[in-house]
Coordinates of C-alpha atoms in Angstrom, one line a residue:
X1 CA 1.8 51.7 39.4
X2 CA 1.1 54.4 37.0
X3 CA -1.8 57.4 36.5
X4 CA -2.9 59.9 34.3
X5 CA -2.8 64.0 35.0
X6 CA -4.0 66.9 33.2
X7 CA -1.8 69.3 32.1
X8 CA -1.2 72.5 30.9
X9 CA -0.4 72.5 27.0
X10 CA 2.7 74.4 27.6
X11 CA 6.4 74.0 26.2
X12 CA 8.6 75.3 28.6
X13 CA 12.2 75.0 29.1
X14 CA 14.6 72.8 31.6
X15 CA 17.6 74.5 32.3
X16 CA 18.9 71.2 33.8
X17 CA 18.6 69.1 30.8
X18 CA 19.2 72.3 28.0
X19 CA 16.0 70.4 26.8
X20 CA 12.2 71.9 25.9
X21 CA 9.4 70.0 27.7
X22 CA 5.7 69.6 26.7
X23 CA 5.6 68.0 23.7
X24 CA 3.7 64.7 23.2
X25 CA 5.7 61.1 23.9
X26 CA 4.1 60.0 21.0
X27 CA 4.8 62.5 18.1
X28 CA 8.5 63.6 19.1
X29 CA 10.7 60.7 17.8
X30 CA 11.6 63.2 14.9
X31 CA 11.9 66.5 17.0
X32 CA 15.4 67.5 18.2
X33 CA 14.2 68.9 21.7
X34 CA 17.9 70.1 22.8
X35 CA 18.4 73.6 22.9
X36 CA 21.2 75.0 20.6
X37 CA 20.1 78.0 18.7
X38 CA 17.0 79.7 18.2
X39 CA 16.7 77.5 15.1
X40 CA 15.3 74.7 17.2
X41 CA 12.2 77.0 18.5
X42 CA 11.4 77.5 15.1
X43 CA 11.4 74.1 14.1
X44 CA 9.2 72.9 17.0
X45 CA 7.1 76.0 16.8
X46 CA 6.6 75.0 12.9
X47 CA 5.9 71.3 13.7
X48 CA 3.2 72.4 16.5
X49 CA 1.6 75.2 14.2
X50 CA 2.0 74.7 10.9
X51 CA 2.8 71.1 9.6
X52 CA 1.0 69.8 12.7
X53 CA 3.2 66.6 13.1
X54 CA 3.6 67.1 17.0
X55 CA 1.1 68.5 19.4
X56 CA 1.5 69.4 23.3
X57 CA 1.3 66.9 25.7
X58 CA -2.2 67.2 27.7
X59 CA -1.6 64.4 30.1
X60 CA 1.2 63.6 32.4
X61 CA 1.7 59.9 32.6
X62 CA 3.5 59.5 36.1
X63 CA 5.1 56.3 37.4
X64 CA 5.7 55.5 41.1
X65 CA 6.6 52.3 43.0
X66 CA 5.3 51.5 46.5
X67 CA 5.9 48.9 48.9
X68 CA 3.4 46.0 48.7
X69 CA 3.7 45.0 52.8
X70 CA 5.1 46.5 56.1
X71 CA 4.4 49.0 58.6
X72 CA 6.6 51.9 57.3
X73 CA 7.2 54.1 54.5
X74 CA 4.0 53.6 52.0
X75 CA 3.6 57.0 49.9
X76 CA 4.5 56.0 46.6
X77 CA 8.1 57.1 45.4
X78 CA 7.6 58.9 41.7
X79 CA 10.3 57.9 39.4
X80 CA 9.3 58.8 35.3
X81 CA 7.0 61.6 34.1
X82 CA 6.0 61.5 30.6
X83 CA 3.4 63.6 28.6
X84 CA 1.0 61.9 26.6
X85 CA -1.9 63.8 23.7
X86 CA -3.6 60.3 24.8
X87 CA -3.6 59.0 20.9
X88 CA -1.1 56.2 22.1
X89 CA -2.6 52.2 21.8
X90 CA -2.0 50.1 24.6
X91 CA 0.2 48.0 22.6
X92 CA 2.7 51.4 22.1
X93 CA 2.0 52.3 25.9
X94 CA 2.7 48.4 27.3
X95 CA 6.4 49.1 24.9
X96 CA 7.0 52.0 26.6
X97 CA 6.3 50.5 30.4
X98 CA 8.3 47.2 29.2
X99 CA 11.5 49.8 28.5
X100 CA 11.0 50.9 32.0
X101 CA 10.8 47.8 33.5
X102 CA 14.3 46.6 31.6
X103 CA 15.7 49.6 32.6
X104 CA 14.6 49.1 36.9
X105 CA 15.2 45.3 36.6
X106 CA 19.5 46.3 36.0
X107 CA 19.7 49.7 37.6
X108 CA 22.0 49.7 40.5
X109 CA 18.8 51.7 42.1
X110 CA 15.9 49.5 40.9
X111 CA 15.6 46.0 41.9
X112 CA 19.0 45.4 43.3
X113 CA 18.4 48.3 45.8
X114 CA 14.4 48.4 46.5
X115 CA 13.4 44.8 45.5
X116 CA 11.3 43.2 42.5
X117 CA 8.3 44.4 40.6
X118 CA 5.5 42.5 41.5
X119 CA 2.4 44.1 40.1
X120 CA 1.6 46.7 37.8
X121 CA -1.5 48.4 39.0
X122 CA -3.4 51.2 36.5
X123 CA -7.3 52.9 36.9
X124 CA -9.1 51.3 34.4
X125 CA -8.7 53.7 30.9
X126 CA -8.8 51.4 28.1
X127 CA -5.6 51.7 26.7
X128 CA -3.7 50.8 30.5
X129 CA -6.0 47.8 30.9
X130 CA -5.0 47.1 27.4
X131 CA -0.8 47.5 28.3
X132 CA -1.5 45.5 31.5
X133 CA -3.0 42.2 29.6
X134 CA 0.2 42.2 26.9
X135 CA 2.4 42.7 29.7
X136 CA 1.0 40.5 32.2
X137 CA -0.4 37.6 30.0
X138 CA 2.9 36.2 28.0
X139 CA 3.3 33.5 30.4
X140 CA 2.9 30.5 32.3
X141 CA 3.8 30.0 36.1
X142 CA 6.5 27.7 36.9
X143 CA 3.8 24.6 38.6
X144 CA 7.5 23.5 40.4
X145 CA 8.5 27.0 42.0
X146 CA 7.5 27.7 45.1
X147 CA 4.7 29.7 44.3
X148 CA 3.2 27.4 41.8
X149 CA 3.4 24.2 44.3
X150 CA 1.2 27.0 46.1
X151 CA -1.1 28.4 43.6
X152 CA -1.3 25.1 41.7
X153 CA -4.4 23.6 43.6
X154 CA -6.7 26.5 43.2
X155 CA -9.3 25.3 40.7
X156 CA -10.1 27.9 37.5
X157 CA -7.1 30.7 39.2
X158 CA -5.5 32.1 35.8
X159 CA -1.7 31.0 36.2
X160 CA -0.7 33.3 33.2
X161 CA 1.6 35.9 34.4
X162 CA 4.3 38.9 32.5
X163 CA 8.0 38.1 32.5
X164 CA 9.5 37.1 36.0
X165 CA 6.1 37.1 37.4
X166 CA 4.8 40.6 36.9
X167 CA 0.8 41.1 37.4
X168 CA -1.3 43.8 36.4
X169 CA -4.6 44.6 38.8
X170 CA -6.7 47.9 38.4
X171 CA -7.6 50.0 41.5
X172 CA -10.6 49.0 43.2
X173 CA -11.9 52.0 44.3
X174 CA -12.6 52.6 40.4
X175 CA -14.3 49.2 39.8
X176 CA -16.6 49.9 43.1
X177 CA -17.6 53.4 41.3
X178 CA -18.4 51.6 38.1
X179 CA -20.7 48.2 40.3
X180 CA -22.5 51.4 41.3
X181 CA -22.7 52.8 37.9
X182 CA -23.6 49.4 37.2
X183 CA -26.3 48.9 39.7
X184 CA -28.2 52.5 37.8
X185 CA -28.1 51.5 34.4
X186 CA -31.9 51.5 33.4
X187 CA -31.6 48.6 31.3
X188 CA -30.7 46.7 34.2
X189 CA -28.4 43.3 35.5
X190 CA -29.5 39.6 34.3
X191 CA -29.7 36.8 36.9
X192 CA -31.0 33.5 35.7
X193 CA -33.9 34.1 34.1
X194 CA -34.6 37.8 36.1
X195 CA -33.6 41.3 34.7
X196 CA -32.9 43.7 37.7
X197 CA -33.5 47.2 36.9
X198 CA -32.2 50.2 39.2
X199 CA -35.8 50.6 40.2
X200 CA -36.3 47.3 41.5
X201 CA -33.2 47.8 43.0
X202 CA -34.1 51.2 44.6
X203 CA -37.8 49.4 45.8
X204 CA -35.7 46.3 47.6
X205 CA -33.9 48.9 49.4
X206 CA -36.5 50.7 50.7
X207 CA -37.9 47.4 52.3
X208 CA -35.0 47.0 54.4
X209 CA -35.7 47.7 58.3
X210 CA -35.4 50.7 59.2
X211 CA -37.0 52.2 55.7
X212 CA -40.3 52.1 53.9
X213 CA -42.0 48.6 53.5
X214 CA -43.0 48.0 49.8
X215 CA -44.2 44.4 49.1
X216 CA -42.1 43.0 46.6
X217 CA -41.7 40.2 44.3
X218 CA -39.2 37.4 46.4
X219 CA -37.6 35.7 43.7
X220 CA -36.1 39.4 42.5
X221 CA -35.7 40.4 46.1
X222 CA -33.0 37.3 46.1
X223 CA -32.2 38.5 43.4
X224 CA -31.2 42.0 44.0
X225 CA -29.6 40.2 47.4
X226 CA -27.3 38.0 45.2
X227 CA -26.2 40.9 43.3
X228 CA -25.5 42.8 46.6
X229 CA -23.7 40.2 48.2
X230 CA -21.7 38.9 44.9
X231 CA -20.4 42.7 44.0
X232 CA -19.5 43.2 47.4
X233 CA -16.2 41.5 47.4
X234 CA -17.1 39.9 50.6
X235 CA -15.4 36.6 49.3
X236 CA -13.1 37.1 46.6
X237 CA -12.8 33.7 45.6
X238 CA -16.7 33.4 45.8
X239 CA -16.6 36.8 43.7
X240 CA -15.0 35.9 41.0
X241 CA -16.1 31.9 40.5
X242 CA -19.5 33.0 41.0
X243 CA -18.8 36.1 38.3
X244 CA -17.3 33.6 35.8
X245 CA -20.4 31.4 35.8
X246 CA -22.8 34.3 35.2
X247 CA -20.5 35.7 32.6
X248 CA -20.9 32.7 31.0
X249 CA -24.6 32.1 30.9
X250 CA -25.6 36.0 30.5
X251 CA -22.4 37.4 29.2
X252 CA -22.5 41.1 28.9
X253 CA -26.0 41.1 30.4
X254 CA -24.5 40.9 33.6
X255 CA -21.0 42.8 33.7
X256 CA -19.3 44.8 30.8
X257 CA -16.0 42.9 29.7
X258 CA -14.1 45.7 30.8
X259 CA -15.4 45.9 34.7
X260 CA -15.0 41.8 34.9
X261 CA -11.6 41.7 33.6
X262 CA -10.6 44.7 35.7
X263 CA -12.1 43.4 39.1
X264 CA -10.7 39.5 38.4
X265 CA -7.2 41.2 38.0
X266 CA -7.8 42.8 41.5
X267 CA -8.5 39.1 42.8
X268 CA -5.9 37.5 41.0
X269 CA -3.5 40.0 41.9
X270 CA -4.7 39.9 45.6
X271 CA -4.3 36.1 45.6
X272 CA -0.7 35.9 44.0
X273 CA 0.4 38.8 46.3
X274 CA -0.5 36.4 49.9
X275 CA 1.0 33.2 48.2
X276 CA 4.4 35.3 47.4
X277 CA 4.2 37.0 51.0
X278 CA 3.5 33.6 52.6
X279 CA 6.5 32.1 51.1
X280 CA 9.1 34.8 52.8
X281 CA 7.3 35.2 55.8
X282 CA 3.8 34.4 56.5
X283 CA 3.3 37.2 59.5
X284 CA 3.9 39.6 56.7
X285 CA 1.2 42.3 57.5
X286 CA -1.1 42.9 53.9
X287 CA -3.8 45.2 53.7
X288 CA -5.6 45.0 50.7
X289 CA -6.8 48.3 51.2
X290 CA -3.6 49.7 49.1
X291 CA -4.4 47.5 46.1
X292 CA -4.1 49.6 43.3
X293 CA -3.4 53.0 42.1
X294 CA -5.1 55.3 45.0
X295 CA -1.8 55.8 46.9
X296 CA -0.7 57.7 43.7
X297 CA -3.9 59.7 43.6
X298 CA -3.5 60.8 47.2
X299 CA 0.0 62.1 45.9
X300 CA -1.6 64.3 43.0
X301 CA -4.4 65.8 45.6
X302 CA -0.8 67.0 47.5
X303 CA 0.8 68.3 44.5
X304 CA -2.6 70.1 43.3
X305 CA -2.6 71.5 46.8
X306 CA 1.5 72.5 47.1
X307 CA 0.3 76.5 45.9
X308 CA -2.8 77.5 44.4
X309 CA -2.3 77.4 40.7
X310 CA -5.0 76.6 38.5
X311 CA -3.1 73.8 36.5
X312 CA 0.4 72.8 35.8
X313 CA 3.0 72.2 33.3
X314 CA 4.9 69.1 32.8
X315 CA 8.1 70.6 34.2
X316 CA 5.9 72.3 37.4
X317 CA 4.9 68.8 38.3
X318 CA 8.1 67.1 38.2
X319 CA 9.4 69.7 40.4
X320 CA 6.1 69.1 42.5
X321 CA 7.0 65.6 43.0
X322 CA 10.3 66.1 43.8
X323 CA 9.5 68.6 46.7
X324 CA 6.7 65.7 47.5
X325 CA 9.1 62.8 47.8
X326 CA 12.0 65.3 50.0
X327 CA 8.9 66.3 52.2
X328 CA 7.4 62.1 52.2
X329 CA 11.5 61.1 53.0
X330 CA 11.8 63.9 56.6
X331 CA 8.4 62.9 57.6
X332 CA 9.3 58.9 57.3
X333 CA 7.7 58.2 53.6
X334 CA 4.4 59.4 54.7
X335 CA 2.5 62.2 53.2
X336 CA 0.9 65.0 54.6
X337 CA -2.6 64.2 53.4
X338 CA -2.8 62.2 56.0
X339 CA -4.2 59.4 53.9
X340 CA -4.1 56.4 56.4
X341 CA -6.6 57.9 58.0
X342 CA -8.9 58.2 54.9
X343 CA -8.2 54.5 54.6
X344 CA -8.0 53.0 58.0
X345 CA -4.9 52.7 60.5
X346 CA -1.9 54.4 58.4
X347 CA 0.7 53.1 60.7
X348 CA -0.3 49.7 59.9
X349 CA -0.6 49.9 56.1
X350 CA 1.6 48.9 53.7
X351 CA 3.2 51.4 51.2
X352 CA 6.9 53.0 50.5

């Protein structure tokens, strides 16, 4: 999984690496960062002030793998920091994740030590949802693996996956805030022949028991009830057939492209993820709960909370994380903001 932070526009110096930290990923092929003479601050002072061809990073890109199932240890484990000026395409930021996924898949502590990749999980900012569909999209499932001979007989289920299998699913905590972002647009959600406004939907509400009567019209009072019940995720096969027919007869009128792609890549991803646990042990415990990126956003609400600084630098919150993961490792993997239970029974979820 990977996230965005803000950061302090800062250079600041690493003692460690004999390296200065802050500039952008995507303007620093050219810079000589290593620190020899003062001749190198005056270079990348010129090439920030002057000739403008770098600029400070203003966003830390942090990536962290979890555990997808089991009953211990599921505070995602930070393992790359990069700062971003947030100009980058997805195509340039799915490059970037590819390196890092070459570079896990033969390090003797990636793969060989804490297991595959399974899923790539982002919030949903253009450019990720963008890296995640050229990453995740090159290819067909093997119909004669295991998986496939699983997968195989679920009608209209998108088979395409990344290389070795790799998935990419949003957080669903962000699609739920955008249904209900959704559900107030004043120029409201088309069902069959019916246009739901936030009004009507306010005025159905109110008729429940328990609330104000209001007579209303029934066929948008079904109406407003299919909507409820189809953006609820109740079903998730239901969800996202009955999402693909309505996107196909009302098209935008009735989700943006960006929330259906994003919440059929939480299905998908859900889907794939009990057919792969099935075939190595089907009493595998999966809460669904942990889908996504929120995990990693628990761990920034730590690190924004480890003194009381307004903001950080890039190098401040690599050290941050480090003294996060040391702390997460004593305490058995679990952080201190007590985040299973936010989300329901934390010795039972799944994580790192």
């Amino acid at each position: 999984m990977w996230y965005g932070i803000a950061l302090e526009e800062v250079c600041r110096y690493d003692a460690l690496r004999n390296s200065i930290l802050g500039l952008c990923r995507e303007h620093t092929d050219h810079i000589d960062t290593t620190l020899t003479s003062i001749e190198t601050i005056k270079a990348i002072e010129k090439a920030l002030y002057e000739t403008e061809t770098c600029c400070h990073g203003k966003d830390g890109t942090v990536v962290a793998v979890a555990a997808i199932a089991g009953a211990q240890h599921y505070t995602p484990i930070p393992v790359l920091l990069s700062p971003s000026c947030k100009t980058e395409k997805g195509s340039e930021l799915g490059g970037w994740l590819q390196t890092f996924l070459e570079v896990y898949k033969t390090h003797p502590y990636g793969e060989t030590t804490h297991g595959a990749i399974w899923t790539l999980a982002s919030d949903g900012e253009s450019s990720f949802r963008a890296a995640r569909f050229a990453l995740c999209m090159s290819e067909q499932l093997d119909l004669s693996s295991g998986l496939g001979m699983r997968l195989c007989s679920l009608q209209g289920l998108n088979l395409q996956t990344g290389p070795h299998g790799i998935l990419g699913t949003c957080d669903p905590k962000h699609v739920m805030k955008r249904f209900a972002t959704l559900l107030r647009n004043p120029i409201g959600i088309q069902v069959n022949d019916t246009t739901i406004t936030s009004s009507q939907i306010a005025s159905n509400i109110q008729s429940l028991p328990g609330m104000t009567k209001e007579k209303v019209r029934d066929h948008r009072r079904k109406a407003v009830v299919f909507i409820g019940k189809c953006l609820g995720f109740f079903y998730l096969s239901a969800y996202v057939h009955l999402t693909a027919m309505l996107h196909l007869k009302h098209g935008l009128a009735f989700l943006t492209g960006a929330l259906y792609a994003d919440s059929h890549a939480i299905v998908k991803d859900i889907i794939f993820t009990i057919a792969r646990l099935q075939e190595i042990d089907p009493k595998i415990p999966y809460h669904i709960i942990h889908a996504g990126t929120d995990r990693l956003e628990s761990i920034f609400s730590d690190v924004r909370t480890q003194d009381h600084s307004r903001n950080f630098d890039v190098l401040q919150l690599g050290q941050k994380l480090s003294i996060l993961d040391g702390r997460c490792s004593s305490w058995g993997g679990r952080s201190w903001t007590r985040v299973g239970e936010r989300e329901g029974r934390g010795d039972q979820a799944i994580g790192k």
